[in-house]
PDB file of C-alpha atoms in Angstrom:
ATOM      1  CA  GLY M  93    -127.666   2.771 136.880  1.00  0.00           C
ATOM      2  CA  ALA M  94    -130.522   0.791 135.398  1.00  0.00           C
ATOM      3  CA  ARG M  95    -133.021  -0.750 137.762  1.00  0.00           C
ATOM      4  CA  ALA M  96    -132.478  -4.506 138.167  1.00  0.00           C
ATOM      5  CA  ARG M  97    -135.315  -6.815 137.162  1.00  0.00           C
ATOM      6  CA  PRO M  98    -136.760  -8.498 140.270  1.00  0.00           C
ATOM      7  CA  ASP M  99    -137.491 -11.699 138.332  1.00  0.00           C
ATOM      8  CA  GLY M 100    -134.104 -12.075 136.643  1.00  0.00           C
ATOM      9  CA  PRO M 101    -130.384 -12.320 137.311  1.00  0.00           C
ATOM     10  CA  ARG M 102    -128.485  -9.616 139.136  1.00  0.00           C
ATOM     11  CA  ARG M 103    -124.808  -9.074 139.803  1.00  0.00           C
ATOM     12  CA  LEU M 104    -123.038  -9.014 143.134  1.00  0.00           C
ATOM     13  CA  ALA M 105    -119.757  -7.173 143.553  1.00  0.00           C
ATOM     14  CA  ASP M 106    -116.790  -9.363 142.591  1.00  0.00           C
ATOM     15  CA  ASP M 107    -115.592 -10.122 146.114  1.00  0.00           C
ATOM     16  CA  ARG M 108    -114.156 -13.579 146.749  1.00  0.00           C
ATOM     17  CA  ARG M 109    -115.210 -13.371 150.394  1.00  0.00           C
ATOM     18  CA  HIS M 110    -118.786 -13.968 149.263  1.00  0.00           C
ATOM     19  CA  LEU M 111    -117.827 -17.353 147.808  1.00  0.00           C
ATOM     20  CA  THR M 112    -116.661 -19.072 150.969  1.00  0.00           C
ATOM     21  CA  THR M 113    -119.192 -20.954 153.038  1.00  0.00           C
ATOM     22  CA  ARG M 114    -118.541 -24.344 154.551  1.00  0.00           C
ATOM     23  CA  ARG M 115    -115.245 -25.946 155.481  1.00  0.00           C
ATOM     24  CA  ILE M 116    -114.213 -29.598 155.624  1.00  0.00           C
ATOM     25  CA  ARG M 117    -111.105 -30.452 157.583  1.00  0.00           C
ATOM     26  CA  THR M 118    -108.881 -33.216 156.263  1.00  0.00           C
ATOM     27  CA  SER M 119    -106.537 -32.959 159.236  1.00  0.00           C
ATOM     28  CA  MET M 120    -107.498 -35.064 162.264  1.00  0.00           C
ATOM     29  CA  GLN M 121    -106.010 -32.521 164.672  1.00  0.00           C
ATOM     30  CA  SER M 122    -109.279 -30.710 165.449  1.00  0.00           C
ATOM     31  CA  PRO M 123    -112.916 -31.849 165.752  1.00  0.00           C
ATOM     32  CA  SER M 124    -114.450 -28.541 164.633  1.00  0.00           C
ATOM     33  CA  HIS M 125    -115.168 -26.869 161.337  1.00  0.00           C
ATOM     34  CA  PRO M 126    -117.041 -23.658 160.494  1.00  0.00           C
ATOM     35  CA  TYR M 127    -120.483 -24.487 159.112  1.00  0.00           C
ATOM     36  CA  GLY M 128    -121.997 -21.681 157.149  1.00  0.00           C
ATOM     37  CA  PRO M 129    -122.466 -18.079 158.230  1.00  0.00           C
ATOM     38  CA  GLY M 130    -124.252 -18.851 161.485  1.00  0.00           C
ATOM     39  CA  GLY M 131    -121.739 -20.570 163.708  1.00  0.00           C
ATOM     40  CA  MET M 132    -119.939 -23.849 164.319  1.00  0.00           C
ATOM     41  CA  ALA M 133    -120.931 -27.443 163.700  1.00  0.00           C
ATOM     42  CA  ARG M 134    -119.187 -30.310 165.438  1.00  0.00           C
ATOM     43  CA  SER M 135    -117.689 -33.100 163.384  1.00  0.00           C
ATOM     44  CA  ARG M 136    -115.629 -35.982 164.652  1.00  0.00           C
ATOM     45  CA  SER M 137    -112.538 -37.167 162.850  1.00  0.00           C
ATOM     46  CA  PRO M 138    -113.595 -38.855 159.595  1.00  0.00           C
ATOM     47  CA  ALA M 139    -114.790 -42.441 159.793  1.00  0.00           C
ATOM     48  CA  ALA M 140    -115.650 -44.024 156.467  1.00  0.00           C
ATOM     49  CA  GLY M 141    -119.393 -44.477 156.056  1.00  0.00           C
ATOM     50  CA  GLY M 142    -120.185 -43.486 159.632  1.00  0.00           C
ATOM     51  CA  ALA M 143    -122.507 -40.767 160.863  1.00  0.00           C
ATOM     52  CA  SER M 144    -119.504 -38.616 161.739  1.00  0.00           C
ATOM     53  CA  THR M 145    -118.209 -38.577 158.156  1.00  0.00           C
ATOM     54  CA  PRO M 146    -118.394 -35.037 156.701  1.00  0.00           C
ATOM     55  CA  PHE M 147    -121.034 -34.573 154.024  1.00  0.00           C
ATOM     56  CA  LEU M 148    -121.374 -32.517 150.890  1.00  0.00           C
ATOM     57  CA  ALA M 149    -123.873 -31.932 148.111  1.00  0.00           C
ATOM     58  CA  PRO M 150    -123.556 -31.897 144.309  1.00  0.00           C
ATOM     59  CA  GLY M 151    -122.629 -28.432 143.128  1.00  0.00           C
ATOM     60  CA  GLU M 152    -121.712 -27.136 146.562  1.00  0.00           C
ATOM     61  CA  LEU M 153    -118.804 -24.760 147.066  1.00  0.00           C
ATOM     62  CA  ILE M 154    -116.633 -25.992 149.925  1.00  0.00           C
ATOM     63  CA  VAL M 155    -113.292 -25.134 151.454  1.00  0.00           C
ATOM     64  CA  VAL M 156    -111.053 -28.089 152.196  1.00  0.00           C
ATOM     65  CA  TYR M 157    -108.192 -27.368 154.503  1.00  0.00           C
ATOM     66  CA  GLY M 158    -105.263 -29.176 156.083  1.00  0.00           C
ATOM     67  CA  PRO M 159    -101.481 -28.916 156.320  1.00  0.00           C
ATOM     68  CA  ASP M 160     -99.673 -28.416 152.986  1.00  0.00           C
ATOM     69  CA  ILE M 161    -102.838 -28.980 150.946  1.00  0.00           C
ATOM     70  CA  GLY M 162    -102.001 -26.246 148.409  1.00  0.00           C
ATOM     71  CA  PRO M 163    -101.065 -24.157 146.585  1.00  0.00           C
ATOM     72  CA  SER M 164    -101.331 -26.003 143.210  1.00  0.00           C
ATOM     73  CA  PRO M 165    -103.595 -28.993 143.860  1.00  0.00           C
ATOM     74  CA  THR M 166    -105.806 -31.169 141.726  1.00  0.00           C
ATOM     75  CA  VAL M 167    -108.955 -32.572 143.299  1.00  0.00           C
ATOM     76  CA  THR M 168    -111.354 -35.402 142.505  1.00  0.00           C
ATOM     77  CA  ILE M 169    -114.589 -36.238 144.332  1.00  0.00           C
ATOM     78  CA  GLY M 170    -116.226 -39.553 143.593  1.00  0.00           C
ATOM     79  CA  ASP M 171    -113.587 -40.082 140.873  1.00  0.00           C
ATOM     80  CA  LEU M 172    -114.796 -36.940 139.078  1.00  0.00           C
ATOM     81  CA  PRO M 173    -112.573 -33.884 138.638  1.00  0.00           C
ATOM     82  CA  ALA M 174    -113.543 -31.008 140.911  1.00  0.00           C
ATOM     83  CA  PHE M 175    -112.865 -27.435 139.870  1.00  0.00           C
ATOM     84  CA  VAL M 176    -110.426 -25.653 142.187  1.00  0.00           C
ATOM     85  CA  VAL M 177    -111.719 -22.102 142.615  1.00  0.00           C
ATOM     86  CA  ALA M 178    -108.822 -20.865 144.724  1.00  0.00           C
ATOM     87  CA  ALA M 179    -105.862 -22.402 146.539  1.00  0.00           C
ATOM     88  CA  ALA M 180    -103.518 -21.375 149.323  1.00  0.00           C
ATOM     89  CA  HIS M 181    -100.903 -23.228 151.338  1.00  0.00           C
ATOM     90  CA  ASN M 182    -103.300 -24.814 153.843  1.00  0.00           C
ATOM     91  CA  GLU M 183    -106.726 -24.565 152.158  1.00  0.00           C
ATOM     92  CA  ILE M 184    -108.427 -24.847 148.811  1.00  0.00           C
ATOM     93  CA  GLU M 185    -111.862 -23.787 147.612  1.00  0.00           C
ATOM     94  CA  VAL M 186    -113.546 -26.433 145.476  1.00  0.00           C
ATOM     95  CA  ALA M 187    -116.754 -26.745 143.458  1.00  0.00           C
ATOM     96  CA  VAL M 188    -118.210 -30.198 144.095  1.00  0.00           C
ATOM     97  CA  PRO M 189    -119.130 -31.766 140.715  1.00  0.00           C
ATOM     98  CA  PHE M 190    -122.843 -32.167 140.019  1.00  0.00           C
ATOM     99  CA  GLY M 191    -122.024 -35.619 138.635  1.00  0.00           C
ATOM    100  CA  ILE M 192    -121.866 -37.210 142.108  1.00  0.00           C
ATOM    101  CA  VAL M 193    -125.647 -36.852 142.411  1.00  0.00           C
ATOM    102  CA  ASN M 194    -126.289 -40.616 142.265  1.00  0.00           C
ATOM    103  CA  GLN M 195    -123.635 -41.484 144.847  1.00  0.00           C
ATOM    104  CA  THR M 196    -124.305 -41.827 148.572  1.00  0.00           C
ATOM    105  CA  SER M 197    -120.658 -41.807 149.571  1.00  0.00           C
ATOM    106  CA  ALA M 198    -117.534 -40.671 147.806  1.00  0.00           C
ATOM    107  CA  THR M 199    -113.820 -40.206 148.222  1.00  0.00           C
ATOM    108  CA  LEU M 200    -112.240 -36.781 148.102  1.00  0.00           C
ATOM    109  CA  ARG M 201    -108.698 -37.008 146.743  1.00  0.00           C
ATOM    110  CA  VAL M 202    -106.191 -34.175 146.677  1.00  0.00           C
ATOM    111  CA  THR M 203    -102.906 -34.283 144.794  1.00  0.00           C
ATOM    112  CA  SER M 204    -100.504 -31.473 145.605  1.00  0.00           C
ATOM    113  CA  GLY M 205     -97.025 -31.019 144.247  1.00  0.00           C
ATOM    114  CA  GLY M 206     -97.267 -34.412 142.560  1.00  0.00           C
ATOM    115  CA  VAL M 207     -97.989 -36.110 145.891  1.00  0.00           C
ATOM    116  CA  SER M 208    -101.351 -37.757 146.592  1.00  0.00           C
ATOM    117  CA  LEU M 209    -102.665 -36.990 150.053  1.00  0.00           C
ATOM    118  CA  PRO M 210    -104.583 -39.672 151.991  1.00  0.00           C
ATOM    119  CA  ASP M 211    -108.085 -40.422 150.678  1.00  0.00           C
ATOM    120  CA  PHE M 212    -110.811 -38.563 152.555  1.00  0.00           C
ATOM    121  CA  PRO M 213    -114.285 -40.193 152.766  1.00  0.00           C
ATOM    122  CA  VAL M 214    -117.409 -38.043 152.541  1.00  0.00           C
ATOM    123  CA  ARG M 215    -121.129 -38.671 152.504  1.00  0.00           C
ATOM    124  CA  VAL M 216    -123.162 -37.323 149.588  1.00  0.00           C
ATOM    125  CA  VAL M 217    -126.522 -35.718 150.366  1.00  0.00           C
ATOM    126  CA  PRO M 218    -128.932 -34.090 147.885  1.00  0.00           C
ATOM    127  CA  THR M 219    -128.672 -30.558 149.288  1.00  0.00           C
ATOM    128  CA  VAL M 220    -126.693 -28.542 151.820  1.00  0.00           C
ATOM    129  CA  PRO M 221    -127.899 -24.973 151.273  1.00  0.00           C
ATOM    130  CA  GLN M 222    -125.539 -22.271 152.515  1.00  0.00           C
ATOM    131  CA  ILE M 223    -126.187 -18.552 152.112  1.00  0.00           C
ATOM    132  CA  PHE M 224    -123.211 -16.377 151.262  1.00  0.00           C
ATOM    133  CA  PRO M 225    -122.536 -13.883 154.042  1.00  0.00           C
ATOM    134  CA  ALA M 226    -121.515 -10.268 153.834  1.00  0.00           C
ATOM    135  CA  PRO M 227    -117.945  -9.580 154.959  1.00  0.00           C
ATOM    136  CA  ASN M 228    -119.127  -9.087 158.563  1.00  0.00           C
ATOM    137  CA  GLY M 229    -120.426 -12.677 158.494  1.00  0.00           C
ATOM    138  CA  ARG M 230    -123.643 -11.939 160.380  1.00  0.00           C
ATOM    139  CA  TYR M 231    -125.930 -10.908 157.518  1.00  0.00           C
ATOM    140  CA  ALA M 232    -126.508 -11.964 153.926  1.00  0.00           C
ATOM    141  CA  ALA M 233    -124.510 -10.621 151.009  1.00  0.00           C
ATOM    142  CA  ALA M 234    -127.584  -9.120 149.391  1.00  0.00           C
ATOM    143  CA  LEU M 235    -128.809  -6.470 146.979  1.00  0.00           C
ATOM    144  CA  ASN M 236    -131.866  -4.287 147.370  1.00  0.00           C
ATOM    145  CA  GLU M 237    -134.393  -3.999 144.543  1.00  0.00           C
ATOM    146  CA  ASP M 238    -132.694  -0.847 143.227  1.00  0.00           C
ATOM    147  CA  GLY M 239    -129.415  -2.780 142.815  1.00  0.00           C
ATOM    148  CA  THR M 240    -127.624  -1.235 145.794  1.00  0.00           C
ATOM    149  CA  VAL M 241    -125.929  -3.299 148.493  1.00  0.00           C
ATOM    150  CA  ASN M 242    -128.119  -4.123 151.489  1.00  0.00           C
ATOM    151  CA  THR M 243    -126.550  -2.631 154.634  1.00  0.00           C
ATOM    152  CA  ARG M 244    -127.679  -1.204 157.943  1.00  0.00           C
ATOM    153  CA  ASP M 245    -127.448   2.286 156.420  1.00  0.00           C
ATOM    154  CA  ASN M 246    -129.142   1.154 153.211  1.00  0.00           C
ATOM    155  CA  PRO M 247    -131.931  -1.252 154.218  1.00  0.00           C
ATOM    156  CA  ALA M 248    -134.508  -2.883 151.957  1.00  0.00           C
ATOM    157  CA  LYS M 249    -138.033  -1.482 151.982  1.00  0.00           C
ATOM    158  CA  ALA M 250    -141.062  -3.509 152.981  1.00  0.00           C
ATOM    159  CA  GLY M 251    -142.659  -5.176 149.958  1.00  0.00           C
ATOM    160  CA  SER M 252    -139.530  -4.838 147.837  1.00  0.00           C
ATOM    161  CA  VAL M 253    -137.453  -7.615 146.297  1.00  0.00           C
ATOM    162  CA  ILE M 254    -134.251  -8.730 147.994  1.00  0.00           C
ATOM    163  CA  THR M 255    -131.579 -10.705 146.142  1.00  0.00           C
ATOM    164  CA  PHE M 256    -129.106 -13.034 147.823  1.00  0.00           C
ATOM    165  CA  TRP M 257    -126.854 -15.928 146.830  1.00  0.00           C
ATOM    166  CA  ALA M 258    -126.393 -19.499 148.038  1.00  0.00           C
ATOM    167  CA  THR M 259    -124.689 -22.774 147.192  1.00  0.00           C
ATOM    168  CA  GLY M 260    -125.510 -26.430 147.784  1.00  0.00           C
ATOM    169  CA  THR M 261    -129.098 -26.034 146.582  1.00  0.00           C
ATOM    170  CA  GLY M 262    -129.188 -29.257 144.571  1.00  0.00           C
ATOM    171  CA  TRP M 263    -128.389 -30.933 141.296  1.00  0.00           C
ATOM    172  CA  MET M 264    -128.581 -29.320 137.888  1.00  0.00           C
ATOM    173  CA  ASP M 265    -127.352 -30.468 134.484  1.00  0.00           C
ATOM    174  CA  ALA M 266    -124.271 -28.279 134.312  1.00  0.00           C
ATOM    175  CA  ASP M 267    -120.588 -28.066 135.151  1.00  0.00           C
ATOM    176  CA  ALA M 268    -120.327 -26.658 138.678  1.00  0.00           C
ATOM    177  CA  GLY M 269    -116.963 -25.084 137.925  1.00  0.00           C
ATOM    178  CA  GLN M 270    -118.048 -23.223 134.785  1.00  0.00           C
ATOM    179  CA  ILE M 271    -119.249 -19.630 134.711  1.00  0.00           C
ATOM    180  CA  ALA M 272    -123.001 -19.388 134.125  1.00  0.00           C
ATOM    181  CA  ALA M 273    -123.509 -17.768 130.739  1.00  0.00           C
ATOM    182  CA  GLU M 274    -127.248 -17.212 130.998  1.00  0.00           C
ATOM    183  CA  ALA M 275    -130.087 -17.051 133.486  1.00  0.00           C
ATOM    184  CA  ARG M 276    -131.665 -20.414 134.214  1.00  0.00           C
ATOM    185  CA  ASN M 277    -134.536 -20.515 136.685  1.00  0.00           C
ATOM    186  CA  THR M 278    -134.236 -23.911 138.375  1.00  0.00           C
ATOM    187  CA  SER M 279    -136.970 -23.268 140.978  1.00  0.00           C
ATOM    188  CA  CYS M 280    -134.732 -25.106 143.410  1.00  0.00           C
ATOM    189  CA  CYS M 281    -135.729 -23.355 146.585  1.00  0.00           C
ATOM    190  CA  THR M 282    -138.475 -21.939 148.736  1.00  0.00           C
ATOM    191  CA  VAL M 283    -138.090 -18.991 151.072  1.00  0.00           C
ATOM    192  CA  ARG M 284    -139.669 -17.999 154.362  1.00  0.00           C
ATOM    193  CA  ILE M 285    -139.274 -14.471 155.668  1.00  0.00           C
ATOM    194  CA  ASN M 286    -140.026 -13.863 159.319  1.00  0.00           C
ATOM    195  CA  TYR M 287    -141.499 -17.380 159.480  1.00  0.00           C
ATOM    196  CA  ARG M 288    -143.985 -16.858 156.634  1.00  0.00           C
ATOM    197  CA  ALA M 289    -143.825 -18.158 153.065  1.00  0.00           C
ATOM    198  CA  ALA M 290    -142.405 -15.562 150.696  1.00  0.00           C
ATOM    199  CA  GLU M 291    -142.865 -15.027 146.965  1.00  0.00           C
ATOM    200  CA  VAL M 292    -139.795 -16.294 145.103  1.00  0.00           C
ATOM    201  CA  LEU M 293    -139.517 -14.529 141.751  1.00  0.00           C
ATOM    202  CA  TYR M 294    -136.300 -16.221 140.666  1.00  0.00           C
ATOM    203  CA  ALA M 295    -134.054 -19.021 141.905  1.00  0.00           C
ATOM    204  CA  GLY M 296    -131.355 -20.175 139.536  1.00  0.00           C
ATOM    205  CA  THR M 297    -128.025 -19.437 137.950  1.00  0.00           C
ATOM    206  CA  SER M 298    -126.327 -16.068 138.314  1.00  0.00           C
ATOM    207  CA  PRO M 299    -124.613 -15.133 135.027  1.00  0.00           C
ATOM    208  CA  GLY M 300    -121.011 -14.186 135.640  1.00  0.00           C
ATOM    209  CA  LEU M 301    -120.698 -16.474 138.671  1.00  0.00           C
ATOM    210  CA  LEU M 302    -120.066 -20.215 138.831  1.00  0.00           C
ATOM    211  CA  ASN M 303    -122.910 -22.662 138.206  1.00  0.00           C
ATOM    212  CA  ALA M 304    -122.269 -23.735 141.814  1.00  0.00           C
ATOM    213  CA  VAL M 305    -123.832 -20.430 142.898  1.00  0.00           C
ATOM    214  CA  THR M 306    -127.610 -19.981 143.091  1.00  0.00           C
ATOM    215  CA  GLN M 307    -129.226 -16.556 143.004  1.00  0.00           C
ATOM    216  CA  ILE M 308    -132.534 -16.052 144.806  1.00  0.00           C
ATOM    217  CA  ASN M 309    -134.872 -13.077 144.362  1.00  0.00           C
ATOM    218  CA  ALA M 310    -137.604 -12.995 147.015  1.00  0.00           C
ATOM    219  CA  ARG M 311    -140.168 -10.390 147.995  1.00  0.00           C
ATOM    220  CA  LEU M 312    -140.185  -8.995 151.510  1.00  0.00           C
ATOM    221  CA  PRO M 313    -143.500  -8.777 153.415  1.00  0.00           C
ATOM    222  CA  GLN M 314    -145.530  -5.589 153.239  1.00  0.00           C
ATOM    223  CA  GLN M 315    -145.418  -5.364 157.022  1.00  0.00           C
ATOM    224  CA  LEU M 316    -142.064  -5.287 158.817  1.00  0.00           C
ATOM    225  CA  ASN M 317    -141.686  -4.629 162.520  1.00  0.00           C
ATOM    226  CA  ALA M 318    -137.911  -4.614 162.960  1.00  0.00           C
ATOM    227  CA  ASP M 319    -134.750  -3.320 161.331  1.00  0.00           C
ATOM    228  CA  THR M 320    -133.816  -6.811 160.149  1.00  0.00           C
ATOM    229  CA  ALA M 321    -135.759  -9.685 158.600  1.00  0.00           C
ATOM    230  CA  LEU M 322    -135.074 -13.393 159.040  1.00  0.00           C
ATOM    231  CA  ILE M 323    -134.530 -15.210 155.735  1.00  0.00           C
ATOM    232  CA  GLU M 324    -134.938 -19.009 155.686  1.00  0.00           C
ATOM    233  CA  LEU M 325    -133.915 -20.807 152.498  1.00  0.00           C
ATOM    234  CA  GLN M 326    -135.218 -24.344 151.971  1.00  0.00           C
ATOM    235  CA  ALA M 327    -133.645 -26.648 149.381  1.00  0.00           C
ATOM    236  CA  GLY M 328    -134.777 -30.251 149.547  1.00  0.00           C
ATOM    237  CA  ALA M 329    -134.826 -31.498 153.120  1.00  0.00           C
ATOM    238  CA  ARG M 330    -132.307 -28.951 154.404  1.00  0.00           C
ATOM    239  CA  SER M 331    -132.424 -25.251 155.117  1.00  0.00           C
ATOM    240  CA  ALA M 332    -130.199 -22.300 155.917  1.00  0.00           C
ATOM    241  CA  SER M 333    -130.981 -18.958 157.469  1.00  0.00           C
ATOM    242  CA  THR M 334    -129.609 -15.431 157.596  1.00  0.00           C
ATOM    243  CA  ARG M 335    -130.823 -11.873 158.024  1.00  0.00           C
ATOM    244  CA  VAL M 336    -131.084  -8.787 155.857  1.00  0.00           C
ATOM    245  CA  PHE M 337    -131.514  -5.146 156.850  1.00  0.00           C
ATOM    246  CA  THR M 338    -135.022  -3.733 156.407  1.00  0.00           C
ATOM    247  CA  THR M 339    -137.090  -0.642 156.989  1.00  0.00           C
ATOM    248  CA  ALA M 340    -140.794   0.168 157.037  1.00  0.00           C
ATOM    249  CA  PRO M 341    -142.401   1.755 153.933  1.00  0.00           C
TER     250      PRO M 341
END
C-alpha cells in the first residue's frame, strides 16, 4: 500500500478494543477501577466534591459500569448529552462532551430502560491523557512509519516515525461523539521517548475515528539500545506512558 505521511493522519485497524481506556464505577461495591493501560488506580466510593470523587476530562472516552446500566442508555454529563459509543448490560462506553470544559464538577446521569439511575458526581479536570493499548494491554496500539502494525515481530526502526492514539488530551471546538472528517493538528501534546524530548510531527484528530480520539505521530531517536522504547505523552499537567517495539537501524 501507499506509504503513510509522517506528518498527517493515519488509520488504525477498526478494532473496538483500542477504544477502551479508563473505567469509572458507579456501583459502591468495589473501591477499584482500571486506570489506563498500565495498571490499577485506587478510588474510594464517590463523595460529592471530595478528593475521592472520580474525575474526567472534556472529550475523554470512558467506560462507566455498574449493575443493569445498559444496554440502551442515555447519558448526560454536566447536563450535556454524552455520546454512547457502545453499551452492554453492565457497562457503557461514553464520549465525555467537550462542552464541560468550564466546569470544575459535574453530574453524570444515566437513564436506562426509562429509569433514571442515581446521580453520580465527578470532578472535571482539563486533561486525563490515556494511550490506547494493543490487545495484549502492555504496549501501545501503534503503527510503524510504513503503515504496518507495531509488534514484537515487526518493530519500528530507530529514527522512524511511530503513530499511536490517545484520549483525554484536552478541549477542542468539536463534538466528541462525531467522527472526525478531516485532519486537524491541535498541537495538544508533547512526547518524550526514553526520557528525552521527541519531535512531534502531528497531534490532532484522526479522520474516521471519533473527535474524542487524538492521533500522535512522533519520531523515534536515532539511537536505540533496547527492543522497546518508553513513550511518555504529556497533555496539560498530566501524562501517560506506554511502550512500543523498536529495533536498531
